[in-house]
XYZ file of C-alpha atoms in Angstrom:
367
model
C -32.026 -68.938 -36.009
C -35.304 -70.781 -35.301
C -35.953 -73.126 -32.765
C -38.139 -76.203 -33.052
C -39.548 -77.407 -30.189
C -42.561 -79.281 -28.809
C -45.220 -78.906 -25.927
C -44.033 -80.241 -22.563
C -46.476 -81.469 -19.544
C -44.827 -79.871 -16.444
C -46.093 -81.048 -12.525
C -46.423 -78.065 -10.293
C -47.341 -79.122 -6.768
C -48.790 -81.043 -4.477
C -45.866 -80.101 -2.675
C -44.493 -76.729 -4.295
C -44.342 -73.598 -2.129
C -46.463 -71.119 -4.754
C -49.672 -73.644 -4.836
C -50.520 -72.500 -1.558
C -51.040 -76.389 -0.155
C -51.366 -79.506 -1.507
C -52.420 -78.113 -4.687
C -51.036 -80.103 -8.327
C -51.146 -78.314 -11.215
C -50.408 -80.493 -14.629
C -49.533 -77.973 -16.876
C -48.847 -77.693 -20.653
C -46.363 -75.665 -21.518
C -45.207 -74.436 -25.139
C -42.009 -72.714 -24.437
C -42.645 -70.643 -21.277
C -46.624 -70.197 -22.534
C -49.282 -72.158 -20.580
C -51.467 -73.931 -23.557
C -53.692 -75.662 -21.032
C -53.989 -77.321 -17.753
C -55.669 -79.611 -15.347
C -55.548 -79.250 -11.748
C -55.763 -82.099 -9.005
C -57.268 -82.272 -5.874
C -57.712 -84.343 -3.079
C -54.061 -84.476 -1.117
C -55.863 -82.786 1.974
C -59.315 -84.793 1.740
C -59.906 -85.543 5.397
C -64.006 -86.319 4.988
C -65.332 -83.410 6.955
C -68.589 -83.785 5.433
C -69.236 -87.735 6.654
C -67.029 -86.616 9.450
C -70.195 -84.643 10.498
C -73.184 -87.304 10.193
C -71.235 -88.772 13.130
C -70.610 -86.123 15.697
C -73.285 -84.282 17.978
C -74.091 -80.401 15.896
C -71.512 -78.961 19.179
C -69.186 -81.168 18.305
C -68.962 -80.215 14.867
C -67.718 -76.525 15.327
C -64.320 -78.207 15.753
C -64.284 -79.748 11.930
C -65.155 -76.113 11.153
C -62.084 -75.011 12.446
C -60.192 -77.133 10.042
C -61.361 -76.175 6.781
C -60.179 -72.751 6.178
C -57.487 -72.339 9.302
C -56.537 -68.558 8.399
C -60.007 -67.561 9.140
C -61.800 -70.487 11.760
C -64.000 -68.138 13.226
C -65.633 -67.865 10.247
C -65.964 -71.300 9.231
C -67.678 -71.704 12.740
C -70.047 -68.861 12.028
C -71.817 -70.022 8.721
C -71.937 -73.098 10.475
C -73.416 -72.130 13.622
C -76.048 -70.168 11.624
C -77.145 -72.901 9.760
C -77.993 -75.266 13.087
C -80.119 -72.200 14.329
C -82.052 -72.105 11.368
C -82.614 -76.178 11.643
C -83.340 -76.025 15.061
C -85.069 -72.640 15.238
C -82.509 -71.428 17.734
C -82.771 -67.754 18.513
C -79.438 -66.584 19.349
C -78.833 -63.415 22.390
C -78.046 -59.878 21.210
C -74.308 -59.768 22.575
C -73.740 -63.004 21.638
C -74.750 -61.674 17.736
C -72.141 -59.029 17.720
C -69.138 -61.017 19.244
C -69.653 -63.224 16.178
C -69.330 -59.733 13.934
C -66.329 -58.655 16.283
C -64.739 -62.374 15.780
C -65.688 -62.758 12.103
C -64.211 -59.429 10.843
C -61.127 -59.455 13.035
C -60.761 -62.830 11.226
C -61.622 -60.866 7.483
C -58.702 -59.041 8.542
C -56.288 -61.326 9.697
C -57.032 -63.467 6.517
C -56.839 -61.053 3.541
C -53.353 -59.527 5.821
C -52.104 -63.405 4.811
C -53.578 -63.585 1.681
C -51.712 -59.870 0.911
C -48.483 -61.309 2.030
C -48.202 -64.314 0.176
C -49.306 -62.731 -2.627
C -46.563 -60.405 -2.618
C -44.144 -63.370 -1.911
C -45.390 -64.663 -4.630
C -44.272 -61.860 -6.667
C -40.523 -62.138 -5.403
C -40.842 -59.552 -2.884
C -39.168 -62.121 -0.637
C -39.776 -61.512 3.165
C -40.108 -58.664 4.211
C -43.946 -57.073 2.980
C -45.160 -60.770 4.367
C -43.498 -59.797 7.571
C -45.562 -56.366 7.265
C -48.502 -58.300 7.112
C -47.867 -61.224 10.320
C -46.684 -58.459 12.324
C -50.458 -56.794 12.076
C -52.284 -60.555 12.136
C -50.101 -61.550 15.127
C -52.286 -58.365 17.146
C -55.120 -60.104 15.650
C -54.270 -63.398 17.007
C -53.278 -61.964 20.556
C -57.295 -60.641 20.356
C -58.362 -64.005 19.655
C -56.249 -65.598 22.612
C -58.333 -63.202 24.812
C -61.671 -64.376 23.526
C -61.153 -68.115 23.562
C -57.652 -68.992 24.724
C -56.735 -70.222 21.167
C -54.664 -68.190 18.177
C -55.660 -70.839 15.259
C -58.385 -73.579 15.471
C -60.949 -71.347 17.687
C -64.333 -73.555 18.138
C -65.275 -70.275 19.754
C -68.663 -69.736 18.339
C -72.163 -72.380 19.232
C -75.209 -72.164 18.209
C -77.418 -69.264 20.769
C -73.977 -67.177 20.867
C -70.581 -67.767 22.083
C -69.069 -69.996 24.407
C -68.291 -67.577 26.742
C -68.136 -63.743 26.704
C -65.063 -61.471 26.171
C -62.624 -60.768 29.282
C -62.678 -56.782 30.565
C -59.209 -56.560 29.034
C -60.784 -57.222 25.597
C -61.947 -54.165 24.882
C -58.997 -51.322 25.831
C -56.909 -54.221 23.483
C -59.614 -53.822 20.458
C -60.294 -50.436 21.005
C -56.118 -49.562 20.685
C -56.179 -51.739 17.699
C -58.877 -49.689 15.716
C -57.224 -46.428 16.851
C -53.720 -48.080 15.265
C -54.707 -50.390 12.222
C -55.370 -47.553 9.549
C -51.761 -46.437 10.193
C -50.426 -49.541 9.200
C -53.112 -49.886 6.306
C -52.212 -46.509 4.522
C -48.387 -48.158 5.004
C -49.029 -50.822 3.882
C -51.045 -49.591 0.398
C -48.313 -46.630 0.306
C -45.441 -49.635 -0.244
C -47.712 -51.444 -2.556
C -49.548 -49.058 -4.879
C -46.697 -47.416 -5.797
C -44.110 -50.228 -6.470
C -43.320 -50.018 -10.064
C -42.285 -54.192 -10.717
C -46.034 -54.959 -8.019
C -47.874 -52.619 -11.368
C -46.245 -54.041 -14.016
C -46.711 -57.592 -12.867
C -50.302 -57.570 -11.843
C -51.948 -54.291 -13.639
C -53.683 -56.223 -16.799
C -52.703 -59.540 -15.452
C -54.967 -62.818 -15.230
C -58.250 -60.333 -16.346
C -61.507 -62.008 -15.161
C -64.563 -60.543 -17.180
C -67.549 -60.263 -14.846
C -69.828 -62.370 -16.809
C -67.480 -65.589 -16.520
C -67.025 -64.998 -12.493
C -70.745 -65.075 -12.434
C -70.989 -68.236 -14.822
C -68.411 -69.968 -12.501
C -69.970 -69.381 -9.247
C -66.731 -66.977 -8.235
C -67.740 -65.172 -5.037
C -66.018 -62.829 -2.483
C -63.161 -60.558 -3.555
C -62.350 -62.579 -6.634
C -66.348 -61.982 -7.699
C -65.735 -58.144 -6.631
C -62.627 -57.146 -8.248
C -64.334 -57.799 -11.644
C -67.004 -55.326 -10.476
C -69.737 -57.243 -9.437
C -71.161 -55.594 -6.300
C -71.867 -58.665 -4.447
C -71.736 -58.987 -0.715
C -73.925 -62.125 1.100
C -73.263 -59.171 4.424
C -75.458 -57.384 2.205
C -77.643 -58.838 -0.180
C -78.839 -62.169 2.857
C -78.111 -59.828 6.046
C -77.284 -62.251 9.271
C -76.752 -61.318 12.870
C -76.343 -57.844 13.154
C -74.794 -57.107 10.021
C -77.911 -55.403 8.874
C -77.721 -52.531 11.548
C -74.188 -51.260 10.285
C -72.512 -49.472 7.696
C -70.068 -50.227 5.550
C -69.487 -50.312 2.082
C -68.755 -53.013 -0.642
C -65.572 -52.059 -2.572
C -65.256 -53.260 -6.319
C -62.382 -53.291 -9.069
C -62.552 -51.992 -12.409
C -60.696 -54.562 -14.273
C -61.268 -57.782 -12.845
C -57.257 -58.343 -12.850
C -54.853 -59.137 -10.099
C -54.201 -55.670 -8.832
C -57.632 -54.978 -8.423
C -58.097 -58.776 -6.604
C -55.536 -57.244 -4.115
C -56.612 -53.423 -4.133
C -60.346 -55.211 -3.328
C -58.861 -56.386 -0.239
C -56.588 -53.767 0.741
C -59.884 -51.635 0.826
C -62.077 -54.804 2.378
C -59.869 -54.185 5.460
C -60.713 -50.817 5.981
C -64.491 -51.600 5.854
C -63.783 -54.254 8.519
C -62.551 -51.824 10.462
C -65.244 -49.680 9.813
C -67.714 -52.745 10.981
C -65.527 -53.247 14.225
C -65.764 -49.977 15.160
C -69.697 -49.604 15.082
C -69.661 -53.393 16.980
C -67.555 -52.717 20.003
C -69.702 -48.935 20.111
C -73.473 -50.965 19.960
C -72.692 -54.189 21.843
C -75.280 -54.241 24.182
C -75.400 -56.224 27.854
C -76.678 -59.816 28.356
C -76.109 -63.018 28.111
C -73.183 -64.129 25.199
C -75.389 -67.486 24.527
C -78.829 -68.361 24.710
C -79.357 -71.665 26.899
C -79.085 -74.636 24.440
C -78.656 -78.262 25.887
C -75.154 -79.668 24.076
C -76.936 -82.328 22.664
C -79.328 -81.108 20.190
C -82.589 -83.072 18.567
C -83.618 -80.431 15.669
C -86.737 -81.310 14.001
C -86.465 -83.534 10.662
C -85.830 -80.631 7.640
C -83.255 -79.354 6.213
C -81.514 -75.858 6.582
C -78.509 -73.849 4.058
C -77.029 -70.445 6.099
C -74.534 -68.979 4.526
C -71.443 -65.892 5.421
C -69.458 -63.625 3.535
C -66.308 -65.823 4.111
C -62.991 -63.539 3.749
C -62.467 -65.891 0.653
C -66.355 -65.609 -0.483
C -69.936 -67.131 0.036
C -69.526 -69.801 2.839
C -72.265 -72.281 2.886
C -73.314 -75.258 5.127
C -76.434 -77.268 3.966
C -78.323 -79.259 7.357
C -80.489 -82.302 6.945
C -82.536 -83.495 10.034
C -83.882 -86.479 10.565
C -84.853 -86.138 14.506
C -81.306 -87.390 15.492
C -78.794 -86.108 17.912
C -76.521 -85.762 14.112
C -77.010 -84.320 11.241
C -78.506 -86.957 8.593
C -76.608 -84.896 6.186
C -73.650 -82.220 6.008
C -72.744 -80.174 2.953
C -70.110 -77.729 2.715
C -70.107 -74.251 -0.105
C -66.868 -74.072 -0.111
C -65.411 -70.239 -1.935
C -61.770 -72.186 -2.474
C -63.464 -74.757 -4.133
C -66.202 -72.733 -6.452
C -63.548 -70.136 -7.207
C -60.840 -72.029 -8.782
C -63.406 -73.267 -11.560
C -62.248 -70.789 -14.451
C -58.662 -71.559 -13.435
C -57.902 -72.424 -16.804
C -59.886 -69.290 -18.210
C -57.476 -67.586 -16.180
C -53.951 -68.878 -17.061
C -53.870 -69.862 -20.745
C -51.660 -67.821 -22.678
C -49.514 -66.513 -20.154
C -46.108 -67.288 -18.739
C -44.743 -69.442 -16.082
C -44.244 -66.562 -13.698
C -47.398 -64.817 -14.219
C -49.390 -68.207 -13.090
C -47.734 -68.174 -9.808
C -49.178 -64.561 -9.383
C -52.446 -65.195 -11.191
C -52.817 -68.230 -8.619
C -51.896 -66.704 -5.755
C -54.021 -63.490 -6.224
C -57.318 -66.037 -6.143
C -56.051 -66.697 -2.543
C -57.502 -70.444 -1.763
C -57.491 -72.786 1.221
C -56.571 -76.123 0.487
C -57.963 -77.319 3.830
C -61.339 -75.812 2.555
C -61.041 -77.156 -1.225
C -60.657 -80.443 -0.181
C -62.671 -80.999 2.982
């Protein structure tokens, strides 16, 4: 017997625990086939940006904070970058690598979420995302010890960091690094081999290299479809230049490569962490900067390696103790643009995993 039916218009989200946020989704379904879509944003808009034209360039590290909140120190550190560049701020030596300790601990912590909420997402209900928070809440304890805070950090300023880290830091770190690839060859042992994670991500929401570079995709979502891409690399900043690691790339550009990328991202940052807490040298943690700043009227872009992909601020001076203007790159944002590239065609259940394998921030979409 056939059935005769038409295309339906299904909302998924704001509030709907697989968009990750505040996300909608309008979606046009034929049967259990996505035909097309339109997402809507905006649920989380707090005006960061204007936010920022009214707030001395200190006080601004705490908006930072609040953009992407699984990975604040890095939000801080594009951001700090960018005022040094405006106000041609030379920053101290130690202070340089506690941002590269603070940043990659953060990498970590932030693709360990992204891994297990992906595999939620899957139906693997619990227990790998429990994996996953058991190794970030180490992470967070870290934190705690640089700058008394486990989510919204403000720890970096522009010349360094606002203060240096306690003795105990380093023993902590040091058992860490000694004890995190243990848990990361677990962790890719339960995942690589798990028959329903292959068949539900191996060939699943492809993205062809030459459309992630048409859309602006960065980070692991650029990488997974092979393009070796790194802003760590390519725009060096801090110390990031005097250590090696190595930029791992998928094959495919599909799901399982968007989470083998990361699986294999945290290793590197481990590899990064290592050579940091081995080369930190003595000194200062932050050069002497007054809290109010007057940089000279120009403008300035910096920009990181974000866990979720190129990070950008864009400074406009005009002599003031605030910025005349604030813009934010954020990855979120930029790398949901071939969304619908991504999901026409396939099912219901494989958008939940196509979405989730992107890995966005609402709190950094929206701004």
């Amino acid at each position: 017997m056939t059935l005769q039916g038409e295309p339906v218009i299904i909302n998924i989200g704001p509030q709907h625990p697989s968009t990750h946020g505040v996300f909608r989704l309008r979606v046009l379904f034929d049967g259990e086939v996505v035909q097309d879509l339109e997402p809507v944003f905006g649920y989380l808009h707090r005006g960061t940006e204007k936010l920022a034209e009214e707030r001395a360039y200190t006080q601004i590290v705490t908006l930072t904070d609040r953009l992407d909140y699984v990975s604040s120190m890095t939000n801080n550190h594009a951001y700090v970058l960018a005022v040094e560049k405006l106000a041609r701020i030379r920053p101290t030596e130690r202070g340089m690598y506690l941002r590269v300790i603070a940043a990659e601990l953060s990498r970590l912590a932030s693709h360990l979420v992204a891994t297990g909420f992906f595999l939620q997402d899957l139906g693997a209900f619990a227990t790998p995302l429990m994996y996953c928070f058991r190794e970030r809440e180490r992470i967070l304890d870290l934190m705690e010890m640089l700058c008394g805070a486990r989510i919204t950090f403000s720890y970096m300023r522009p010349g360094g960091v606002f203060q240096d880290a306690p003795p105990d830091f380093w023993p902590a770190i040091q058992q860490f690094l000694s004890e995190m690839p243990h848990y990361l060859d677990e962790l890719e042992h339960l995942l690589t081999e798990n028959e329903v994670i292959l068949a539900r991500t191996k060939g699943v929401g492809i993205l062809p290299a030459q459309v992630a570079i048409n859309c602006s995709v960065s980070g692991p979502v650029l990488r997974a479809s092979g393009v070796q891409w790194d802003i760590r690399k390519v725009d060096p900043y801090d110390v990031y230049d005097r250590l090696e690691f190595d930029i791992p790339v998928g094959t495919h550009g599909d799901c399982y490569d968007r989470m083998m990328v990361r699986l294999q991202e945290m290793r590197q940052s481990l590899r990064i962490l290592g050579q940091a807490v081995r080369d930190i040298p003595s000194g200062p943690a932050r050069a002497p900067v007054p809290f109010f700043l007057r940089p000279p009227p120009g403008e300035a872009y910096a920009h990181v390696e974000s866990p979720k992909g190129e990070l950008g601020f864009y400074l406009v001076s005009d002599g003031g103790i605030s910025p005349y203007r604030c813009k934010i790159r954020s990855p979120s944002f930029i790398n949901l643009t071939p969304l619908r590239e991504l999901l026409r065609g396939w099912k219901m259940a494989d958008l939940i995993v196509i979405f989730g394998s992107i890995d966005i921030n609402m709190g950094e979409v929206d701004r």
